[in-house]
mmCIF file of N, CA and C in Angstrom:
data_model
loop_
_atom_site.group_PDB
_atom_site.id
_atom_site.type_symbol
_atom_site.label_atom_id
_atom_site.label_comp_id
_atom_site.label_asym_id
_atom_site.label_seq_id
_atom_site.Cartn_x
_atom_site.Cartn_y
_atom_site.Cartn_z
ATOM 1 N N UNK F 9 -16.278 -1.167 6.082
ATOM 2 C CA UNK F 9 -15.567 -1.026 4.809
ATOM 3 C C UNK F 9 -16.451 -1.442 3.631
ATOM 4 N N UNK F 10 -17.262 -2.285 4.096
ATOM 5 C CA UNK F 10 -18.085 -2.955 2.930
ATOM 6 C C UNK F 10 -18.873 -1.897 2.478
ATOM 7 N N UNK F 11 -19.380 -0.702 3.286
ATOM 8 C CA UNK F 11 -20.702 0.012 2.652
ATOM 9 C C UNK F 11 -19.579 1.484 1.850
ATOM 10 N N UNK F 12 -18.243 1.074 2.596
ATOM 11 C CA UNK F 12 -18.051 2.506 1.341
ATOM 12 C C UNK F 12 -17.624 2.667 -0.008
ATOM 13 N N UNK F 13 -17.996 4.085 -0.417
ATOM 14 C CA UNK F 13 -18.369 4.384 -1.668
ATOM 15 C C UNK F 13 -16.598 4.593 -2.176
ATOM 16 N N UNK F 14 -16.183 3.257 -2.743
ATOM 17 C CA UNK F 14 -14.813 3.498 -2.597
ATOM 18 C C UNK F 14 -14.581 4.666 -4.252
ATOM 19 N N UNK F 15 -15.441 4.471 -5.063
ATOM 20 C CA UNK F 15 -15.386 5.366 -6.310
ATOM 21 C C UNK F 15 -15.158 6.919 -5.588
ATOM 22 N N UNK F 16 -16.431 7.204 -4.958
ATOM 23 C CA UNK F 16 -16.206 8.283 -4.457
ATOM 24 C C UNK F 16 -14.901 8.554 -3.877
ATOM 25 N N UNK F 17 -14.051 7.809 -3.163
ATOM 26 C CA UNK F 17 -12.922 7.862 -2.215
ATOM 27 C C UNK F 17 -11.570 8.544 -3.354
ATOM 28 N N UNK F 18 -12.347 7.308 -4.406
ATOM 29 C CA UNK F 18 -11.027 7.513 -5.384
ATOM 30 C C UNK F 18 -10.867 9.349 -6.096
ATOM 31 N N UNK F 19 -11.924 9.203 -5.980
ATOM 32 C CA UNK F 19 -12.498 10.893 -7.068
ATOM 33 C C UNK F 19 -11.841 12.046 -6.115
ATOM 34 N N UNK F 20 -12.036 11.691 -4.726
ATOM 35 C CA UNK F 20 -11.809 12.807 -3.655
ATOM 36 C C UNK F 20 -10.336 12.666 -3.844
ATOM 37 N N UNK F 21 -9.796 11.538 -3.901
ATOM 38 C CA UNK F 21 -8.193 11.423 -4.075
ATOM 39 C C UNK F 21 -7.843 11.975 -5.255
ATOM 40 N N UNK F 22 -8.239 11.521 -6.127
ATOM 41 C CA UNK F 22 -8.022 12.140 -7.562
ATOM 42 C C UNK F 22 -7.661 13.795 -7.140
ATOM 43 N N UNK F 23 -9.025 14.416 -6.734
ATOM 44 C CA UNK F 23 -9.236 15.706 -6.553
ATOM 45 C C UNK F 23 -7.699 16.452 -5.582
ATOM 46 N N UNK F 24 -7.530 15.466 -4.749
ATOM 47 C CA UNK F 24 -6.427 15.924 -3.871
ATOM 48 C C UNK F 24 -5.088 15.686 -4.409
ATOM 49 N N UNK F 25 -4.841 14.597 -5.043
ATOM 50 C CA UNK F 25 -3.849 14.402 -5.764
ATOM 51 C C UNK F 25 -3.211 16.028 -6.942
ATOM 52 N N UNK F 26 -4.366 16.254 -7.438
ATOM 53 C CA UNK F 26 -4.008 17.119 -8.536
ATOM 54 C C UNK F 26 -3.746 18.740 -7.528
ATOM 55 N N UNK F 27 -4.577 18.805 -6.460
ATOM 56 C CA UNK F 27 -4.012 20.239 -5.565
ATOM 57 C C UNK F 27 -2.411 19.768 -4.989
ATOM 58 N N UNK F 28 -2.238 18.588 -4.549
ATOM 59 C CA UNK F 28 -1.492 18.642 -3.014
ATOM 60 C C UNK F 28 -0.580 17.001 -4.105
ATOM 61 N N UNK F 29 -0.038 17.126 -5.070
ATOM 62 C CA UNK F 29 0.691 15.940 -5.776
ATOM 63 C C UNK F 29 1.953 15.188 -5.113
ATOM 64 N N UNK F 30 1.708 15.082 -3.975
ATOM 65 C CA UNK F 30 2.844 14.356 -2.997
ATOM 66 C C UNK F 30 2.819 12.788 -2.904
ATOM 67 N N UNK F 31 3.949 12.138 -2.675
ATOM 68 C CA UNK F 31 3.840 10.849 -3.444
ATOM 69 C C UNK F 31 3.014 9.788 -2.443
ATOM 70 N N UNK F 32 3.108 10.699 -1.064
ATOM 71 C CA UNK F 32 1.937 9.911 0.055
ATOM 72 C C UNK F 32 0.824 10.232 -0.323
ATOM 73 N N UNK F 33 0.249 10.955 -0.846
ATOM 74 C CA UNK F 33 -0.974 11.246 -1.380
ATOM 75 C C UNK F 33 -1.438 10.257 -2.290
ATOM 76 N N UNK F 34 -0.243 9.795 -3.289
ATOM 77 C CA UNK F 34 -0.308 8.661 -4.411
ATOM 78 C C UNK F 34 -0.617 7.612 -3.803
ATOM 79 N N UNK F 35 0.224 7.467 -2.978
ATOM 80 C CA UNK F 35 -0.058 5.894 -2.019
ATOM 81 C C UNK F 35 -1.284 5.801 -1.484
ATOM 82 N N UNK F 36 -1.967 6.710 -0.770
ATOM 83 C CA UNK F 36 -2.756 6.650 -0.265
ATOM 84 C C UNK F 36 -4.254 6.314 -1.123
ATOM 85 N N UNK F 37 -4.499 6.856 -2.642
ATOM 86 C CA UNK F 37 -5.307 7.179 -3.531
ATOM 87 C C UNK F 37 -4.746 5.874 -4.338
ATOM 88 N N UNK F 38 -3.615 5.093 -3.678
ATOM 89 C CA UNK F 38 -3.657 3.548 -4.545
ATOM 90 C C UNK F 38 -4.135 2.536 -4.123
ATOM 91 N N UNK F 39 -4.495 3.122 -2.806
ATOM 92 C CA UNK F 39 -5.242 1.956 -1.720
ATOM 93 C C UNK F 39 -6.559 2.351 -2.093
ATOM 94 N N UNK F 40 -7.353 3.692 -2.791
ATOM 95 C CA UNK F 40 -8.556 3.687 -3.043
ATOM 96 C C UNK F 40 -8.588 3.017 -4.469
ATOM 97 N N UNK F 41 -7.817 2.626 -5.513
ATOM 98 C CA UNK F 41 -7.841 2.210 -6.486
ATOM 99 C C UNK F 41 -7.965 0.876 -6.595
ATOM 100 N N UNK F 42 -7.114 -0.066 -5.300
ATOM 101 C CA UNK F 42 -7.232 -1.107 -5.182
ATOM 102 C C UNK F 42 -8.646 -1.878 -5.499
ATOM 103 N N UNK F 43 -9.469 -0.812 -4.313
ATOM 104 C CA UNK F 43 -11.027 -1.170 -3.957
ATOM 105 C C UNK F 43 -11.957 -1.593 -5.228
ATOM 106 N N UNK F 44 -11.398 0.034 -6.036
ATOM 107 C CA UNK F 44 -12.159 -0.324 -7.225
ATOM 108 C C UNK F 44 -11.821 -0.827 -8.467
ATOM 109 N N UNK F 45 -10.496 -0.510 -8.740
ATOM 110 C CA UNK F 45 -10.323 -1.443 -9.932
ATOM 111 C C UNK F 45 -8.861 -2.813 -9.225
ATOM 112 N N UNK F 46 -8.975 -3.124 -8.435
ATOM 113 C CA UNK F 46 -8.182 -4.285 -7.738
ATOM 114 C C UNK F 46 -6.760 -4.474 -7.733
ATOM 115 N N UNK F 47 -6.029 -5.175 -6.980
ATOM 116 C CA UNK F 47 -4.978 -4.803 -6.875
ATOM 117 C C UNK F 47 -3.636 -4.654 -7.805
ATOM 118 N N UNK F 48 -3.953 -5.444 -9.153
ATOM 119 C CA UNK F 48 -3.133 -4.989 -9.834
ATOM 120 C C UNK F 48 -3.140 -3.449 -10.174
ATOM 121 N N UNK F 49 -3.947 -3.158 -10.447
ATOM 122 C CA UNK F 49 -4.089 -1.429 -11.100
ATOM 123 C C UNK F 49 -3.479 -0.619 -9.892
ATOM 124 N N UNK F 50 -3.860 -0.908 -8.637
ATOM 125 C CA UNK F 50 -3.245 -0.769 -7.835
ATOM 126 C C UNK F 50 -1.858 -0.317 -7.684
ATOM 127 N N UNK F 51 -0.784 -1.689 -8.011
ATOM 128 C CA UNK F 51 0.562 -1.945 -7.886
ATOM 129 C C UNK F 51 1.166 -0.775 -8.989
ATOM 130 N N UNK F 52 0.384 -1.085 -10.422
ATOM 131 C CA UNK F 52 0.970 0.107 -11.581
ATOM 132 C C UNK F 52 0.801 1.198 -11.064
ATOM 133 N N UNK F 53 -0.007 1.726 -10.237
ATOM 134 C CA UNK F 53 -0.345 3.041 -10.107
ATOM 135 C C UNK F 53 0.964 2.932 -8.848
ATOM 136 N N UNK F 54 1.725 2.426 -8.168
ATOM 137 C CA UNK F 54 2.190 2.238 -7.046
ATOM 138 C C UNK F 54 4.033 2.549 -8.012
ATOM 139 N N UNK F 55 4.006 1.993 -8.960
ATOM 140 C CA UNK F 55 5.435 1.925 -9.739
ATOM 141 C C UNK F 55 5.585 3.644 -9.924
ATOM 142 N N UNK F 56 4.781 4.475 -10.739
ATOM 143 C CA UNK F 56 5.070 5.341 -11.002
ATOM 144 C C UNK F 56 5.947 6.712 -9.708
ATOM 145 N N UNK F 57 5.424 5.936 -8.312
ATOM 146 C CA UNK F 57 5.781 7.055 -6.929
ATOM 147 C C UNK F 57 6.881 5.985 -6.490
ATOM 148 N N UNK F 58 7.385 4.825 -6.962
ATOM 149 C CA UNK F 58 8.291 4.253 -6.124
ATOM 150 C C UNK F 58 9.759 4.628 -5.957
ATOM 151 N N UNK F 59 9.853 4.976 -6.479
ATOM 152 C CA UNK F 59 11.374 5.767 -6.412
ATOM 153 C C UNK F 59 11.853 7.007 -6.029
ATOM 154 N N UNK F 60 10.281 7.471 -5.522
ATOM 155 C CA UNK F 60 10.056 9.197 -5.096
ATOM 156 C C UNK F 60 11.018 9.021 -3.758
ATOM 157 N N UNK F 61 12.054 9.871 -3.286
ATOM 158 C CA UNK F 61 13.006 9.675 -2.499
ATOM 159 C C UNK F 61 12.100 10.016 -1.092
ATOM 160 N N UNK F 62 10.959 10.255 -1.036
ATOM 161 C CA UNK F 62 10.387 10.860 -0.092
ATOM 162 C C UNK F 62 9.674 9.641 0.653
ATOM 163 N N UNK F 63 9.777 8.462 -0.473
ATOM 164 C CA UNK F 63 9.157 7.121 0.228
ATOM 165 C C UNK F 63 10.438 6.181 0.257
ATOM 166 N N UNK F 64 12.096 6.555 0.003
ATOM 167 C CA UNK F 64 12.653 5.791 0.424
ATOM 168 C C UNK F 64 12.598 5.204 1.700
ATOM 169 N N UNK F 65 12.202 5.255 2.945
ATOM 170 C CA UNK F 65 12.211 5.088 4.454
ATOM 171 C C UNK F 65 11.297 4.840 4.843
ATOM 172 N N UNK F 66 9.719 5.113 3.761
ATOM 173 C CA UNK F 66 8.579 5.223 4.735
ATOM 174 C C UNK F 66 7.998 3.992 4.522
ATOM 175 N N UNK F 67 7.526 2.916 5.816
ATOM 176 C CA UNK F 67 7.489 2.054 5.565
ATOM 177 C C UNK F 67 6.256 1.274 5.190
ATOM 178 N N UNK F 68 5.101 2.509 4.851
ATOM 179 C CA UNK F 68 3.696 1.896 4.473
ATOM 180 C C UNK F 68 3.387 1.301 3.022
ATOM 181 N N UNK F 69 5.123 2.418 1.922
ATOM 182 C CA UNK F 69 5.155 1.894 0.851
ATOM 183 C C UNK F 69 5.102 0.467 0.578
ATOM 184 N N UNK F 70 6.386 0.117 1.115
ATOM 185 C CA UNK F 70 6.137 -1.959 1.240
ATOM 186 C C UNK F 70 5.318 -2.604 1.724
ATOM 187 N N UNK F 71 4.363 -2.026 2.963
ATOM 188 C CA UNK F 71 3.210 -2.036 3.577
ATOM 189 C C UNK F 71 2.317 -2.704 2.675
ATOM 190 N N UNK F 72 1.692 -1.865 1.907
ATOM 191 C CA UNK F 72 0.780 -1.465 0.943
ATOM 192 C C UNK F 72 1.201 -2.344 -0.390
ATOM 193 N N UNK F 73 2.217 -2.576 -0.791
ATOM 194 C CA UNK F 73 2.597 -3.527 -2.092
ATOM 195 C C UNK F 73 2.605 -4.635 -1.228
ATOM 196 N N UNK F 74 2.842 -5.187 0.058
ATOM 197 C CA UNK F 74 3.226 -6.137 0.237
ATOM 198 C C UNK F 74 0.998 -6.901 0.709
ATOM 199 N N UNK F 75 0.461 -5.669 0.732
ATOM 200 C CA UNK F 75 -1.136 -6.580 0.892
ATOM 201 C C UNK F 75 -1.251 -6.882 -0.059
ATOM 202 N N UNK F 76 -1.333 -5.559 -1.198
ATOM 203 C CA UNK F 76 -2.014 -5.922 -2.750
ATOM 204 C C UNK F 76 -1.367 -7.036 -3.088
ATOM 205 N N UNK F 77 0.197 -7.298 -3.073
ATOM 206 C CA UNK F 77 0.570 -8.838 -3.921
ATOM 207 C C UNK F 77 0.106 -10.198 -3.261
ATOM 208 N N UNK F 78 -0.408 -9.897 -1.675
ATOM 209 C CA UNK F 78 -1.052 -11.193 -1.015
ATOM 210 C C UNK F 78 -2.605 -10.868 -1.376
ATOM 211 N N UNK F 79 -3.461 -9.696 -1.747
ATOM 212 C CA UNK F 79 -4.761 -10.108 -2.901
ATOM 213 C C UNK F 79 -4.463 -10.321 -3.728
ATOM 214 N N UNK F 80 -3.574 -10.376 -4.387
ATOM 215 C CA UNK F 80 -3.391 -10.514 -6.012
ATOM 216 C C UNK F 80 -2.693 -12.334 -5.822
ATOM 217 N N UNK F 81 -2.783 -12.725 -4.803
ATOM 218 C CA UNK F 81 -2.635 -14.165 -4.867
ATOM 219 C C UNK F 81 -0.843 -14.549 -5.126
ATOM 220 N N UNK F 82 0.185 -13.682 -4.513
ATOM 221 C CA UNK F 82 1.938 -13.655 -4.793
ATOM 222 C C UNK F 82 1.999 -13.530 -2.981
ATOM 223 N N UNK F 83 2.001 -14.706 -2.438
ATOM 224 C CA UNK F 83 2.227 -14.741 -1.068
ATOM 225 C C UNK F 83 4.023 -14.349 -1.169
ATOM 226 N N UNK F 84 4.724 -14.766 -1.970
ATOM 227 C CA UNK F 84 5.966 -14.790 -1.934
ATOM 228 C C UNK F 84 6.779 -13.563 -1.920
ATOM 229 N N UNK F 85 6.272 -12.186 -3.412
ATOM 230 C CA UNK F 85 6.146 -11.120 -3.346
ATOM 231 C C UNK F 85 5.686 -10.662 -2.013
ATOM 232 N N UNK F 86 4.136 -10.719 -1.662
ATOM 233 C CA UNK F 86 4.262 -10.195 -0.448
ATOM 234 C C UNK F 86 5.142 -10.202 0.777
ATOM 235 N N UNK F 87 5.696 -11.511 1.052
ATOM 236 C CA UNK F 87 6.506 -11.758 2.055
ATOM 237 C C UNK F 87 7.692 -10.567 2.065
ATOM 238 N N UNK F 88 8.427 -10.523 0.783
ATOM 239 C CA UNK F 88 9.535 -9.830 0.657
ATOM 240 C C UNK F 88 9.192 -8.348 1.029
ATOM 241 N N UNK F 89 7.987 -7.927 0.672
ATOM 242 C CA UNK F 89 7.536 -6.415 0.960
ATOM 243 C C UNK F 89 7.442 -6.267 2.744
ATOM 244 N N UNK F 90 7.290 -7.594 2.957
ATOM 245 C CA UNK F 90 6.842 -7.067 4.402
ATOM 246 C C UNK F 90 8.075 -7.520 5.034
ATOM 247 N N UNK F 91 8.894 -7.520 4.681
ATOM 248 C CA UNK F 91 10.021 -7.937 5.096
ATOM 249 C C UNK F 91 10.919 -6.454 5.300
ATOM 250 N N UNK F 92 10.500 -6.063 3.697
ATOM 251 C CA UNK F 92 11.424 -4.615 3.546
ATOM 252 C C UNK F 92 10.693 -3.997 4.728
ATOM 253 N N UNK F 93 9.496 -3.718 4.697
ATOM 254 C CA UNK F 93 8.860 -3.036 5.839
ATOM 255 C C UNK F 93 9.447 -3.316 7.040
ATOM 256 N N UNK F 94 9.528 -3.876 7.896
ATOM 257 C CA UNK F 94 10.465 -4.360 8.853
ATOM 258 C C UNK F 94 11.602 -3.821 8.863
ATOM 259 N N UNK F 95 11.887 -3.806 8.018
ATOM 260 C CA UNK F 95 13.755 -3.250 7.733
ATOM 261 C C UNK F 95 14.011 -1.911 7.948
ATOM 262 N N UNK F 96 12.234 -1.093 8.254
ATOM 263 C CA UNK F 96 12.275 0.282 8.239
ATOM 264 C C UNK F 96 12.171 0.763 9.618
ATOM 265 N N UNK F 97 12.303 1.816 10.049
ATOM 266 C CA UNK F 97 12.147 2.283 11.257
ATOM 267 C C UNK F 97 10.233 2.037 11.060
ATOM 268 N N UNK F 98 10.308 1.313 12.180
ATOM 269 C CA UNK F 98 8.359 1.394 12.749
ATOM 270 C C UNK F 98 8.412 1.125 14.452
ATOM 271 N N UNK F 99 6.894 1.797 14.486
ATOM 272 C CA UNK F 99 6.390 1.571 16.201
ATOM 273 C C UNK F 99 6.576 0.154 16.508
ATOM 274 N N UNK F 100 6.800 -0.293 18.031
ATOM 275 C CA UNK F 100 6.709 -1.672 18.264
ATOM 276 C C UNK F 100 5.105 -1.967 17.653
ATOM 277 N N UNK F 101 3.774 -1.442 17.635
ATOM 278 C CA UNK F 101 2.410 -1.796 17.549
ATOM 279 C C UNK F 101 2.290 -1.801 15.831
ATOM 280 N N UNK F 102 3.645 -1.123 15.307
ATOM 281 C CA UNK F 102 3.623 -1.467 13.633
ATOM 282 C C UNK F 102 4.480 -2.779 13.337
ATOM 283 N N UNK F 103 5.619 -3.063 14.125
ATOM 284 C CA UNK F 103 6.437 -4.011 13.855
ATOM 285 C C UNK F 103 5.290 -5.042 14.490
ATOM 286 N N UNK F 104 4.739 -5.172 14.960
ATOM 287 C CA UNK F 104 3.803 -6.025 15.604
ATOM 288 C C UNK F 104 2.968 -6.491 14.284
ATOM 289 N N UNK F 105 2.329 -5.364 13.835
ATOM 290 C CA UNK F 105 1.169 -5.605 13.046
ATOM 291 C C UNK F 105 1.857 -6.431 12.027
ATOM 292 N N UNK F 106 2.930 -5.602 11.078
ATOM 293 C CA UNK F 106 4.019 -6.605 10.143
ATOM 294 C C UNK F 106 3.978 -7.842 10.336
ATOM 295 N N UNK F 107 4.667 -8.167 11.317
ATOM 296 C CA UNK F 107 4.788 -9.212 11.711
ATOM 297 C C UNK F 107 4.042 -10.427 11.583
ATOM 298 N N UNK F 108 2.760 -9.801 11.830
ATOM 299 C CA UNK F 108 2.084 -11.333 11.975
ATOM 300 C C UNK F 108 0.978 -10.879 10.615
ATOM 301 N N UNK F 109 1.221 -10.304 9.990
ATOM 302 C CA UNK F 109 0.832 -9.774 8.210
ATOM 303 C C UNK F 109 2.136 -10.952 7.741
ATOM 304 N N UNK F 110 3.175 -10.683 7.733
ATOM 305 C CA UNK F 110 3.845 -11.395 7.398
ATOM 306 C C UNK F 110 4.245 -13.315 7.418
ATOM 307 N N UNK F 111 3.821 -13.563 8.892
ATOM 308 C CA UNK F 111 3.271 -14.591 9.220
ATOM 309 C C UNK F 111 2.463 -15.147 8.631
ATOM 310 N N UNK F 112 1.193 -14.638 8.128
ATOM 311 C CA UNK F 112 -0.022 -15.135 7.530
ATOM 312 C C UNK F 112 0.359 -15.534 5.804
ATOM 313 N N UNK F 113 1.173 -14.850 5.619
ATOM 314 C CA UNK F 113 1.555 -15.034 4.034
ATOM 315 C C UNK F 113 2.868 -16.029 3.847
ATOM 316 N N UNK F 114 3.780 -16.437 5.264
ATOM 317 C CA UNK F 114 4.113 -17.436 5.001
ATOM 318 C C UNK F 114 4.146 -18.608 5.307
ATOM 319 N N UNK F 115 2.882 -18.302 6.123
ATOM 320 C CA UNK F 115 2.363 -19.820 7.306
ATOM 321 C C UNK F 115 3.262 -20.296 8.201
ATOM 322 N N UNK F 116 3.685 -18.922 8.857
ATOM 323 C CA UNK F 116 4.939 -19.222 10.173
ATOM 324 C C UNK F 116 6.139 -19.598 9.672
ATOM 325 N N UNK F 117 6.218 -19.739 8.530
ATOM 326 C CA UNK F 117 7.206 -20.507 8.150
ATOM 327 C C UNK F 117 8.902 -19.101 8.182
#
């Protein structure tokens, strides 16, 4: 992860975003935004697709807000995201992963 060209990542997203404007596409091209301009810019770019009914259920949305607010230093925020995540239909090897994502941000607690 360290050697990639996350600008580039973002540009290719950019590029795909404007053919194929689907709000997983957004999500996905907010995790390349993270890289480069960090996770707040991130989260704003994350507000504008949150209400897209197409990510009511899907559970990488809270996924994905719930890392950026544990880089952005909001263990508490995060907790709640990964909480909603949970709340969603996922694989046992995703409820797994949650799980102990979630763990780490509230120290077992």
């Amino acid at each position: 992860a360290a050697a990639t060209d996350w600008r580039q990542v973002l540009r290719l997203y950019d590029a795909l975003l404007a053919e194929w404007p689907t709000p997983v596409v957004a999500l996905n091209r907010a995790v390349a935004l993270a890289e480069v301009d960090g996770p707040s810019a991130a989260l704003r770019a994350l507000r504008a697709v949150a209400d897209d009914p197409v990510l009511a259920r899907y559970p990488w949305l809270p996924a994905t807000r719930a890392e950026l607010h544990r880089r952005s230093g909001d263990p508490v925020a995060a907790a709640a995201e990964y909480r909603a995540a949970l709340a969603m239909p996922v694989s046992p090897a995703d409820a797994a992963f949650l799980r102990a994502r979630l763990a780490a941000v509230t120290d077992g607690r």
